[in-house]
């Protein structure tokens, strides 16, 4: 984790991608199938991976559920909702082939995860998960990833409402923020690459994207020296799965904190909450955000690690990067008393056995205001202060 106080001046960059990006299409399909399973069977065990390329969607993985899911129907609806409806651009909802290969979850795994009468529910896998929070934005998120997400959301908005009808679903944004004394000061550079119709000129793309997307979102941090890179290759007509293949779980930094903090390496999408890659990452964010919201630290990173089939975490680390007003070991002790750390407790506390996951896939899993994002609540602030004598 970057110790901001030790860096008088530095530039940090984060990126986001639109819902039409090939990898994000895959994340949405994987989580759409997960939601379909959880709708009728909240105890479903799901681990679904998706691959897309020109005219083809491949869905594979493991799933144990009592319900029936029409996978091709789910896939086509998601692709249509994203905006891939024109067969002339090389990928569309009606004409793409959908290939599936889904088996039941391995008994060797499920026996370690099932909650039995004499045994607590264990973690679905080994691994370490991280959560992060900072006080530099109202979202308790780093500013570069907040702005990058807002830019890609705006790209989708003006495409879908017809403000910029020449836009197509694929796109990316990247924001470079200069910090001074650990606080955001200005944008040094902003990059937007967006798919467009063949007849749209680069001049039109540059002008409209700057006026209708970048300035409304980033204007507060733009100055006369901010550099703009809008479709820097000069043309972006071939995009989506026709331009590049996509796979579930390839945008894990976009999904989290834009490169701030650490990452355990596990993706979220397509995994039910018994997989600690997902649920423990949400729990770690929940903990870190409450610590920062309580004023205990200006920034906080939480690591939780598990062994497969074991309920208690093998380790818990609270790291404030020197910004805390309380000893980190004391904070960790308070966390163990106040927050759920066992998989079953996390799932219950955050109410994770619900079909809420497709809306997490785009524009970040953290820093959102939707009430279904229960890990964003700051309802443990008072308990933390009381436990730490603040």
Short mmCIF file of C-alpha atoms in Angstrom, two decimals:
data_model
loop_
_atom_site.label_atom_id
_atom_site.label_comp_id
_atom_site.label_asym_id
_atom_site.label_seq_id
_atom_site.Cartn_x
_atom_site.Cartn_y
_atom_site.Cartn_z
CA UNK A 1 0.00 0.00 0.00
CA UNK A 2 1.28 3.45 -0.93
CA UNK A 3 2.25 5.45 2.16
CA UNK A 4 0.98 8.75 0.86
CA UNK A 5 2.52 10.89 3.58
CA UNK A 6 6.00 9.83 2.41
CA UNK A 7 5.37 11.03 -1.15
CA UNK A 8 5.27 14.83 -1.38
CA UNK A 9 4.22 14.78 -5.03
CA UNK A 10 3.35 11.90 -7.32
CA UNK A 11 0.99 10.90 -10.15
CA UNK A 12 -1.28 7.85 -9.87
CA UNK A 13 -3.26 6.36 -12.76
CA UNK A 14 -6.34 4.12 -12.83
CA UNK A 15 -8.55 2.78 -15.61
CA UNK A 16 -12.11 1.62 -16.14
CA UNK A 17 -13.86 -0.11 -19.03
CA UNK A 18 -17.40 0.06 -20.39
CA UNK A 19 -19.98 -2.70 -20.17
CA UNK A 20 -19.35 -3.46 -23.86
CA UNK A 21 -15.67 -4.28 -23.31
CA UNK A 22 -15.10 -7.98 -24.17
CA UNK A 23 -13.90 -8.92 -20.68
CA UNK A 24 -16.80 -7.08 -19.06
CA UNK A 25 -19.29 -8.86 -21.32
CA UNK A 26 -17.92 -12.10 -19.85
CA UNK A 27 -18.16 -10.84 -16.27
CA UNK A 28 -21.80 -9.86 -16.84
CA UNK A 29 -22.68 -13.23 -18.38
CA UNK A 30 -21.01 -15.15 -15.53
CA UNK A 31 -22.79 -13.08 -12.89
CA UNK A 32 -26.05 -13.14 -14.84
CA UNK A 33 -26.00 -16.94 -14.66
CA UNK A 34 -25.15 -16.75 -10.95
CA UNK A 35 -28.12 -14.43 -10.37
CA UNK A 36 -30.40 -16.77 -12.30
CA UNK A 37 -29.38 -19.64 -10.02
CA UNK A 38 -29.71 -17.63 -6.79
CA UNK A 39 -33.18 -16.34 -7.77
CA UNK A 40 -34.78 -19.75 -7.24
CA UNK A 41 -32.11 -21.49 -5.15
CA UNK A 42 -30.18 -19.21 -2.77
CA UNK A 43 -27.94 -22.13 -1.78
CA UNK A 44 -26.67 -22.64 -5.33
CA UNK A 45 -22.96 -23.32 -5.72
CA UNK A 46 -21.72 -21.55 -8.82
CA UNK A 47 -18.33 -21.08 -10.47
CA UNK A 48 -18.92 -19.98 -14.05
CA UNK A 49 -16.37 -18.74 -16.60
CA UNK A 50 -17.19 -17.14 -19.95
CA UNK A 51 -15.21 -16.54 -23.13
CA UNK A 52 -16.33 -14.38 -26.04
CA UNK A 53 -14.89 -13.88 -29.50
CA UNK A 54 -16.24 -13.10 -32.96
CA UNK A 55 -19.73 -14.60 -33.15
CA UNK A 56 -19.18 -17.00 -30.24
CA UNK A 57 -19.86 -17.25 -26.49
CA UNK A 58 -18.47 -20.18 -24.48
CA UNK A 59 -19.84 -20.74 -20.97
CA UNK A 60 -18.09 -23.33 -18.80
CA UNK A 61 -17.59 -24.22 -15.16
CA UNK A 62 -19.31 -25.86 -12.22
CA UNK A 63 -22.78 -25.40 -10.81
CA UNK A 64 -24.85 -27.29 -8.28
CA UNK A 65 -28.41 -25.96 -8.04
CA UNK A 66 -31.99 -27.18 -7.72
CA UNK A 67 -33.27 -24.83 -10.42
CA UNK A 68 -33.15 -24.92 -14.22
CA UNK A 69 -31.37 -22.16 -16.11
CA UNK A 70 -31.78 -21.54 -19.82
CA UNK A 71 -28.18 -20.45 -20.27
CA UNK A 72 -28.40 -19.33 -23.93
CA UNK A 73 -31.47 -17.23 -23.10
CA UNK A 74 -29.65 -15.52 -20.22
CA UNK A 75 -26.59 -14.94 -22.41
CA UNK A 76 -28.53 -13.40 -25.30
CA UNK A 77 -30.53 -11.07 -23.05
CA UNK A 78 -27.36 -9.72 -21.42
CA UNK A 79 -25.68 -9.13 -24.78
CA UNK A 80 -28.80 -7.37 -26.05
CA UNK A 81 -29.04 -5.18 -22.95
CA UNK A 82 -25.42 -4.12 -23.37
CA UNK A 83 -26.21 -2.95 -26.90
CA UNK A 84 -24.80 -5.57 -29.25
CA UNK A 85 -27.82 -5.81 -31.55
CA UNK A 86 -26.31 -5.04 -34.97
CA UNK A 87 -24.98 -8.10 -36.87
CA UNK A 88 -22.84 -5.88 -39.12
CA UNK A 89 -20.40 -5.14 -36.28
CA UNK A 90 -19.36 -8.81 -35.92
CA UNK A 91 -21.13 -9.71 -32.67
CA UNK A 92 -24.81 -9.54 -31.78
CA UNK A 93 -27.27 -11.14 -29.39
CA UNK A 94 -29.42 -12.96 -31.93
CA UNK A 95 -26.77 -14.47 -34.18
CA UNK A 96 -23.87 -15.40 -31.91
CA UNK A 97 -23.39 -19.08 -31.10
CA UNK A 98 -23.62 -20.08 -27.43
CA UNK A 99 -21.70 -23.18 -26.34
CA UNK A 100 -22.05 -24.50 -22.77
CA UNK A 101 -20.10 -27.02 -20.69
CA UNK A 102 -21.24 -26.95 -17.06
CA UNK A 103 -20.74 -29.74 -14.50
CA UNK A 104 -21.61 -30.16 -10.82
CA UNK A 105 -19.25 -28.88 -8.13
CA UNK A 106 -16.56 -31.36 -7.11
CA UNK A 107 -17.47 -33.44 -4.05
CA UNK A 108 -13.92 -32.94 -2.77
CA UNK A 109 -14.59 -29.20 -2.58
CA UNK A 110 -18.20 -29.30 -1.41
CA UNK A 111 -17.43 -31.55 1.57
CA UNK A 112 -15.17 -28.83 2.95
CA UNK A 113 -17.67 -26.05 2.33
CA UNK A 114 -20.99 -27.64 3.33
CA UNK A 115 -22.35 -26.57 6.70
CA UNK A 116 -22.95 -29.80 8.60
CA UNK A 117 -24.53 -30.38 12.00
CA UNK A 118 -21.14 -30.82 13.67
CA UNK A 119 -19.06 -28.50 11.51
CA UNK A 120 -19.11 -24.86 10.50
CA UNK A 121 -19.14 -23.85 6.86
CA UNK A 122 -15.55 -23.66 5.66
CA UNK A 123 -13.98 -21.38 3.10
CA UNK A 124 -14.52 -22.40 -0.51
CA UNK A 125 -10.81 -22.09 -1.24
CA UNK A 126 -7.51 -20.99 0.22
CA UNK A 127 -6.21 -17.53 -0.53
CA UNK A 128 -5.80 -13.98 0.69
CA UNK A 129 -8.28 -11.17 0.10
CA UNK A 130 -7.85 -7.42 0.50
CA UNK A 131 -10.10 -4.47 1.20
CA UNK A 132 -9.16 -0.81 0.99
CA UNK A 133 -10.62 2.59 1.85
CA UNK A 134 -9.39 6.18 1.82
CA UNK A 135 -10.87 9.48 2.94
CA UNK A 136 -9.90 11.34 -0.24
CA UNK A 137 -13.41 11.07 -1.79
CA UNK A 138 -16.98 10.87 -0.43
CA UNK A 139 -17.05 7.28 -1.75
CA UNK A 140 -14.05 6.40 0.45
CA UNK A 141 -12.32 5.37 -2.77
CA UNK A 142 -9.19 6.63 -4.57
CA UNK A 143 -10.02 9.55 -6.87
CA UNK A 144 -8.43 8.09 -10.05
CA UNK A 145 -10.70 5.02 -10.10
CA UNK A 146 -13.76 7.08 -9.11
CA UNK A 147 -13.26 9.41 -12.09
CA UNK A 148 -12.40 6.56 -14.47
CA UNK A 149 -15.64 4.76 -13.56
CA UNK A 150 -17.68 7.94 -13.96
CA UNK A 151 -16.22 8.46 -17.44
CA UNK A 152 -17.13 4.96 -18.61
CA UNK A 153 -20.59 5.25 -17.05
CA UNK A 154 -21.05 8.51 -18.94
CA UNK A 155 -19.96 6.84 -22.19
CA UNK A 156 -22.70 4.24 -21.73
CA UNK A 157 -25.26 6.86 -20.72
CA UNK A 158 -24.82 9.14 -23.73
CA UNK A 159 -24.74 6.13 -26.05
CA UNK A 160 -27.98 4.68 -24.73
CA UNK A 161 -29.93 7.95 -24.46
CA UNK A 162 -28.98 9.00 -27.99
CA UNK A 163 -26.89 12.06 -27.06
CA UNK A 164 -23.98 10.60 -29.04
CA UNK A 165 -25.67 8.11 -31.41
CA UNK A 166 -22.40 7.24 -33.18
CA UNK A 167 -20.97 5.60 -30.06
CA UNK A 168 -20.72 1.80 -29.87
CA UNK A 169 -20.56 -0.37 -26.72
CA UNK A 170 -16.81 -0.96 -26.37
CA UNK A 171 -14.66 1.61 -24.60
CA UNK A 172 -12.11 2.49 -21.93
CA UNK A 173 -11.10 5.44 -19.79
CA UNK A 174 -7.90 6.16 -17.90
CA UNK A 175 -7.23 8.99 -15.45
CA UNK A 176 -3.89 10.26 -14.09
CA UNK A 177 -4.14 12.31 -10.90
CA UNK A 178 -1.34 14.37 -9.40
CA UNK A 179 -1.17 14.21 -5.61
CA UNK A 180 0.49 16.73 -3.35
CA UNK A 181 0.94 16.07 0.34
CA UNK A 182 -1.11 12.90 -0.04
CA UNK A 183 -4.16 14.73 -1.45
CA UNK A 184 -5.49 14.89 -5.04
CA UNK A 185 -4.53 18.17 -6.72
CA UNK A 186 -5.17 18.00 -10.48
CA UNK A 187 -5.52 15.76 -13.53
CA UNK A 188 -2.31 15.46 -15.51
CA UNK A 189 -3.87 13.30 -18.24
CA UNK A 190 -7.15 11.70 -19.23
CA UNK A 191 -7.47 8.95 -21.84
CA UNK A 192 -10.75 7.89 -23.45
CA UNK A 193 -10.94 5.28 -26.19
CA UNK A 194 -14.41 4.57 -27.52
CA UNK A 195 -15.79 2.46 -30.32
CA UNK A 196 -17.69 4.45 -32.95
CA UNK A 197 -19.43 4.12 -36.31
CA UNK A 198 -17.26 3.97 -39.43
CA UNK A 199 -18.48 7.29 -40.81
CA UNK A 200 -17.64 9.28 -37.65
CA UNK A 201 -14.50 11.40 -37.97
CA UNK A 202 -11.77 11.57 -35.34
CA UNK A 203 -12.40 15.31 -35.05
CA UNK A 204 -16.03 14.65 -34.09
CA UNK A 205 -15.03 11.99 -31.58
CA UNK A 206 -12.44 14.25 -29.95
CA UNK A 207 -14.72 17.28 -29.75
CA UNK A 208 -17.86 15.51 -28.51
CA UNK A 209 -16.12 13.23 -26.01
CA UNK A 210 -14.25 16.17 -24.48
CA UNK A 211 -17.31 18.45 -24.28
CA UNK A 212 -19.99 15.95 -23.29
CA UNK A 213 -18.06 13.40 -21.25
CA UNK A 214 -14.67 14.49 -19.93
CA UNK A 215 -15.36 18.10 -18.91
CA UNK A 216 -18.68 17.40 -17.13
CA UNK A 217 -17.08 14.58 -15.11
CA UNK A 218 -13.55 15.85 -14.49
CA UNK A 219 -13.89 19.63 -14.79
CA UNK A 220 -13.07 20.33 -11.14
CA UNK A 221 -9.62 18.76 -11.54
CA UNK A 222 -8.78 19.93 -15.07
CA UNK A 223 -6.37 22.81 -15.63
CA UNK A 224 -4.55 24.37 -18.58
CA UNK A 225 -1.85 21.71 -18.51
CA UNK A 226 -4.11 18.65 -18.48
CA UNK A 227 -3.42 16.43 -21.49
CA UNK A 228 -6.20 14.71 -23.45
CA UNK A 229 -5.82 11.46 -25.36
CA UNK A 230 -9.09 10.65 -27.13
CA UNK A 231 -8.97 7.61 -29.43
CA UNK A 232 -5.20 8.08 -29.70
CA UNK A 233 -4.85 5.42 -32.42
CA UNK A 234 -7.11 7.57 -34.62
CA UNK A 235 -9.83 4.96 -35.28
CA UNK A 236 -11.85 2.52 -33.18
CA UNK A 237 -14.53 0.99 -35.40
CA UNK A 238 -13.82 -2.72 -34.90
CA UNK A 239 -14.46 -3.42 -31.24
CA UNK A 240 -16.12 -5.73 -28.76
CA UNK A 241 -15.59 -9.48 -29.18
CA UNK A 242 -15.03 -8.95 -32.92
CA UNK A 243 -11.96 -6.86 -32.15
CA UNK A 244 -10.61 -8.79 -29.17
CA UNK A 245 -11.52 -11.92 -27.24
CA UNK A 246 -12.80 -11.58 -23.68
CA UNK A 247 -12.63 -13.77 -20.59
CA UNK A 248 -14.22 -13.59 -17.14
CA UNK A 249 -12.02 -12.15 -14.42
CA UNK A 250 -9.49 -10.20 -16.46
CA UNK A 251 -10.39 -6.80 -15.01
CA UNK A 252 -9.75 -7.41 -11.31
CA UNK A 253 -8.05 -4.04 -10.76
CA UNK A 254 -10.91 -2.22 -12.50
CA UNK A 255 -13.28 -4.14 -10.20
CA UNK A 256 -11.48 -3.08 -7.03
CA UNK A 257 -9.36 0.01 -6.28
CA UNK A 258 -7.67 0.89 -9.55
CA UNK A 259 -4.27 -0.29 -8.37
CA UNK A 260 -4.33 1.31 -4.92
CA UNK A 261 -3.80 -1.19 -2.14
CA UNK A 262 -3.08 -4.86 -2.77
CA UNK A 263 -4.95 -7.64 -4.56
CA UNK A 264 -5.02 -11.33 -3.72
CA UNK A 265 -5.47 -12.29 -7.38
CA UNK A 266 -8.93 -13.84 -7.23
CA UNK A 267 -11.70 -12.54 -9.49
CA UNK A 268 -15.28 -12.03 -8.31
CA UNK A 269 -17.67 -12.62 -11.20
CA UNK A 270 -19.42 -15.95 -11.64
CA UNK A 271 -18.71 -17.05 -8.05
CA UNK A 272 -21.37 -17.60 -5.39
CA UNK A 273 -20.62 -16.14 -1.92
CA UNK A 274 -19.27 -19.39 -0.49
CA UNK A 275 -16.18 -18.49 -2.53
CA UNK A 276 -14.13 -16.23 -0.27
CA UNK A 277 -12.53 -14.62 -3.32
CA UNK A 278 -15.77 -12.70 -3.45
CA UNK A 279 -17.35 -12.67 0.03
CA UNK A 280 -14.16 -12.06 2.00
CA UNK A 281 -13.13 -9.26 -0.36
CA UNK A 282 -16.48 -7.63 0.31
CA UNK A 283 -15.97 -8.16 4.05
CA UNK A 284 -12.49 -6.65 3.92
CA UNK A 285 -13.85 -3.55 2.16
CA UNK A 286 -16.63 -3.35 4.76
CA UNK A 287 -14.06 -3.37 7.55
CA UNK A 288 -11.66 -0.91 5.90
CA UNK A 289 -14.43 1.55 5.02
CA UNK A 290 -15.83 1.58 8.56
CA UNK A 291 -12.36 2.17 10.01
CA UNK A 292 -11.81 5.19 7.75
CA UNK A 293 -15.37 6.46 8.18
CA UNK A 294 -14.85 6.34 11.95
CA UNK A 295 -11.84 8.67 11.61
CA UNK A 296 -9.50 6.00 12.98
CA UNK A 297 -7.28 6.29 9.88
CA UNK A 298 -7.07 8.32 6.68
CA UNK A 299 -6.55 5.17 4.66
CA UNK A 300 -6.78 1.50 5.53
CA UNK A 301 -5.99 -1.83 3.91
CA UNK A 302 -7.32 -5.06 5.39
CA UNK A 303 -6.03 -8.53 4.50
CA UNK A 304 -7.92 -11.71 5.40
CA UNK A 305 -6.54 -15.17 4.53
CA UNK A 306 -8.21 -18.59 4.57
CA UNK A 307 -7.57 -22.32 4.23
CA UNK A 308 -10.05 -24.35 2.20
CA UNK A 309 -12.69 -26.00 4.37
CA UNK A 310 -11.72 -24.03 7.49
CA UNK A 311 -14.09 -21.40 8.87
CA UNK A 312 -11.72 -19.23 10.91
CA UNK A 313 -9.33 -17.08 8.86
CA UNK A 314 -5.68 -18.07 9.19
CA UNK A 315 -4.68 -14.41 9.42
CA UNK A 316 -6.05 -10.87 9.68
CA UNK A 317 -3.96 -7.76 9.03
CA UNK A 318 -4.96 -4.12 9.39
CA UNK A 319 -2.57 -1.66 7.72
CA UNK A 320 -3.20 2.09 7.93
CA UNK A 321 -0.01 3.10 6.17
CA UNK A 322 0.97 5.23 9.13
CA UNK A 323 -2.26 7.25 9.01
CA UNK A 324 -3.99 5.68 12.01
CA UNK A 325 -4.60 7.34 15.37
CA UNK A 326 -4.73 3.96 17.14
CA UNK A 327 -2.21 1.11 17.17
CA UNK A 328 -2.95 -1.26 14.28
CA UNK A 329 -2.92 -4.36 16.49
CA UNK A 330 -5.60 -2.78 18.70
CA UNK A 331 -7.66 -2.01 15.61
CA UNK A 332 -7.30 -5.63 14.47
CA UNK A 333 -8.46 -6.87 17.88
CA UNK A 334 -11.53 -4.64 17.65
CA UNK A 335 -12.22 -5.89 14.12
CA UNK A 336 -12.19 -9.51 15.35
CA UNK A 337 -14.80 -8.63 18.00
CA UNK A 338 -17.10 -6.56 15.81
CA UNK A 339 -17.00 -7.87 12.25
CA UNK A 340 -17.95 -11.27 10.77
CA UNK A 341 -14.89 -13.14 9.51
CA UNK A 342 -16.13 -16.72 9.06
CA UNK A 343 -17.66 -17.37 5.60
CA UNK A 344 -21.14 -18.24 6.90
CA UNK A 345 -21.15 -15.16 9.15
CA UNK A 346 -20.02 -12.88 6.31
CA UNK A 347 -22.76 -14.24 4.05
CA UNK A 348 -25.40 -13.70 6.74
CA UNK A 349 -24.22 -10.24 7.84
CA UNK A 350 -23.98 -8.90 4.27
CA UNK A 351 -27.02 -10.84 2.99
CA UNK A 352 -25.10 -12.24 0.03
CA UNK A 353 -27.36 -15.12 -1.06
CA UNK A 354 -29.40 -12.88 -3.37
CA UNK A 355 -29.43 -12.22 -7.14
CA UNK A 356 -27.58 -8.89 -6.88
CA UNK A 357 -24.39 -9.63 -8.73
CA UNK A 358 -24.82 -8.63 -12.36
CA UNK A 359 -25.03 -4.98 -11.32
CA UNK A 360 -21.70 -5.28 -9.50
CA UNK A 361 -19.82 -6.26 -12.64
CA UNK A 362 -19.48 -2.85 -14.31
CA UNK A 363 -18.05 0.36 -12.86
CA UNK A 364 -16.61 -1.24 -9.75
CA UNK A 365 -17.74 -3.43 -6.87
CA UNK A 366 -16.87 -0.71 -4.35
CA UNK A 367 -17.75 2.92 -3.77
CA UNK A 368 -21.33 2.43 -4.95
CA UNK A 369 -24.51 3.84 -3.38
CA UNK A 370 -26.94 1.03 -4.30
CA UNK A 371 -28.51 -0.38 -1.13
CA UNK A 372 -27.83 -3.93 -2.31
CA UNK A 373 -24.10 -3.24 -1.95
CA UNK A 374 -24.30 -4.05 1.76
CA UNK A 375 -20.52 -4.07 2.16
CA UNK A 376 -20.61 -0.29 1.58
CA UNK A 377 -22.52 0.40 4.79
CA UNK A 378 -20.79 2.32 7.59
CA UNK A 379 -22.98 0.89 10.35
CA UNK A 380 -20.08 -0.27 12.54
CA UNK A 381 -18.54 3.17 13.10
CA UNK A 382 -19.97 3.70 16.57
CA UNK A 383 -19.05 0.18 17.71
CA UNK A 384 -15.48 0.66 16.54
CA UNK A 385 -15.15 4.00 18.34
CA UNK A 386 -16.57 2.55 21.56
CA UNK A 387 -14.32 -0.52 21.43
CA UNK A 388 -11.25 1.66 20.88
CA UNK A 389 -12.24 4.23 23.47
CA UNK A 390 -12.64 7.09 21.00
#
